[in-house]
Amino acid sequence: MNQILIIAGKESEKENLVCLLDCYSTCQILYASNSKQAKELIASETPTLIIINAPLPNESAQDLSLFMTQRTDASVIMLLPDSYRNIKEYNAEEYGILTLYKPFKRSEFERAVKFAIAFENRIAKIQEKNRKLQKQLSEVRTVHRAKCLLIQHLHMSEPQAHRYIEKHAMDCRQSKLEVANNILRSYHEI
């Protein structure tokens, strides 16, 4: 289940944002009234989207939004008063933070939320693909190390070592990785 974290200093601001998010009823809405609560929440939860409603009491929404982009994989939307529009330090787009200036239209907010969630989903797919590729690369490296040991200790050629691992894997009904790990163990290379 997707989670949306709302960080707003006032209860009324939180309620307004929850009303704007009514079409996301399948999402769990989390709430923090300050950065300390928000940081505690992200330690135990993994929100898909973080909405920061500035200004926050005694805290910088800019600093908190940067912290969130560094510590989570969530998309971040920062809601700023219109008076902040020309303040350079609040130009957060370069860090991947979506910025909306208040007052905004409901359609603008909905579009930003849809974009942020779609972006987060796309990033999650890319990260999963990256994990799979990293695993495959690790397996290829392990098999390669095993081949090198066969070449070094049994004086096989590279094609012979490759064939040995493949044949042994088929004969023993094991994966090439399992055979490679057994070879590494037998030569104390693990």
Short mmCIF file of C-alpha atoms in Angstrom, two decimals, residues 72-150:
data_model
loop_
_atom_site.label_atom_id
_atom_site.label_comp_id
_atom_site.label_asym_id
_atom_site.label_seq_id
_atom_site.Cartn_x
_atom_site.Cartn_y
_atom_site.Cartn_z
CA THR A 72 14.08 8.42 1.33
CA ASP A 73 13.16 7.30 -2.15
CA ALA A 74 9.88 9.22 -1.90
CA SER A 75 8.86 12.01 -4.22
CA VAL A 76 8.64 15.34 -2.40
CA ILE A 77 6.18 18.16 -3.02
CA MET A 78 6.79 21.42 -1.19
CA LEU A 79 3.86 23.82 -0.83
CA LEU A 80 5.12 27.39 -0.42
CA PRO A 81 3.42 30.73 0.10
CA ASP A 82 3.43 32.83 -3.07
CA SER A 83 5.71 35.35 -1.34
CA TYR A 84 8.51 32.75 -1.51
CA ARG A 85 8.34 32.53 -5.32
CA ASN A 86 11.32 34.83 -5.97
CA ILE A 87 13.46 33.74 -3.03
CA LYS A 88 16.37 31.89 -4.58
CA GLU A 89 16.97 29.57 -1.62
CA TYR A 90 13.53 28.05 -2.18
CA ASN A 91 14.36 26.96 -5.73
CA ALA A 92 14.19 23.25 -4.92
CA GLU A 93 13.45 21.86 -8.39
CA GLU A 94 17.17 21.26 -9.00
CA TYR A 95 17.00 18.65 -6.21
CA GLY A 96 13.95 16.91 -7.71
CA ILE A 97 11.51 18.57 -5.35
CA LEU A 98 8.21 19.65 -6.90
CA THR A 99 7.15 23.10 -5.78
CA LEU A 100 3.63 24.53 -5.75
CA TYR A 101 2.89 28.08 -4.66
CA LYS A 102 -0.19 28.82 -2.56
CA PRO A 103 -2.89 29.49 -3.36
CA PHE A 104 -3.06 26.84 -6.07
CA LYS A 105 -5.86 25.25 -8.03
CA ARG A 106 -7.04 21.79 -7.06
CA SER A 107 -6.18 20.59 -10.58
CA GLU A 108 -2.58 21.82 -10.19
CA PHE A 109 -2.25 19.96 -6.90
CA GLU A 110 -3.76 16.77 -8.32
CA ARG A 111 -1.47 16.93 -11.35
CA ALA A 112 1.59 17.37 -9.12
CA VAL A 113 0.55 14.44 -6.92
CA LYS A 114 -0.13 12.20 -9.92
CA PHE A 115 3.21 13.12 -11.45
CA ALA A 116 5.07 12.54 -8.18
CA ILE A 117 3.48 9.12 -7.62
CA ALA A 118 4.07 8.11 -11.25
CA PHE A 119 7.69 9.26 -10.97
CA GLU A 120 8.15 7.30 -7.74
CA ASN A 121 6.65 4.16 -9.32
CA ARG A 122 8.97 4.49 -12.30
CA ILE A 123 12.00 4.92 -10.03
CA ALA A 124 10.93 1.83 -8.04
CA LYS A 125 10.80 -0.24 -11.24
CA ILE A 126 14.24 1.02 -12.27
CA GLN A 127 15.63 0.20 -8.82
CA GLU A 128 14.19 -3.33 -9.00
CA LYS A 129 15.71 -3.83 -12.44
CA ASN A 130 19.03 -2.54 -11.09
CA ARG A 131 18.89 -5.03 -8.19
CA LYS A 132 18.29 -7.89 -10.63
CA LEU A 133 21.17 -6.77 -12.83
CA GLN A 134 23.47 -6.46 -9.80
CA LYS A 135 22.55 -10.00 -8.77
CA GLN A 136 23.22 -11.32 -12.29
CA LEU A 137 26.55 -9.50 -12.41
CA SER A 138 27.54 -10.97 -9.05
CA GLU A 139 26.68 -14.46 -10.29
CA VAL A 140 28.71 -13.96 -13.48
CA ARG A 141 31.68 -12.78 -11.42
CA THR A 142 31.45 -15.81 -9.14
CA VAL A 143 31.32 -18.22 -12.10
CA HIS A 144 34.25 -16.37 -13.68
CA ARG A 145 36.30 -16.69 -10.48
CA ALA A 146 35.56 -20.43 -10.42
CA LYS A 147 36.65 -20.75 -14.05
CA CYS A 148 39.90 -18.94 -13.23
CA LEU A 149 40.58 -21.41 -10.41
CA LEU A 150 39.97 -24.36 -12.73
#
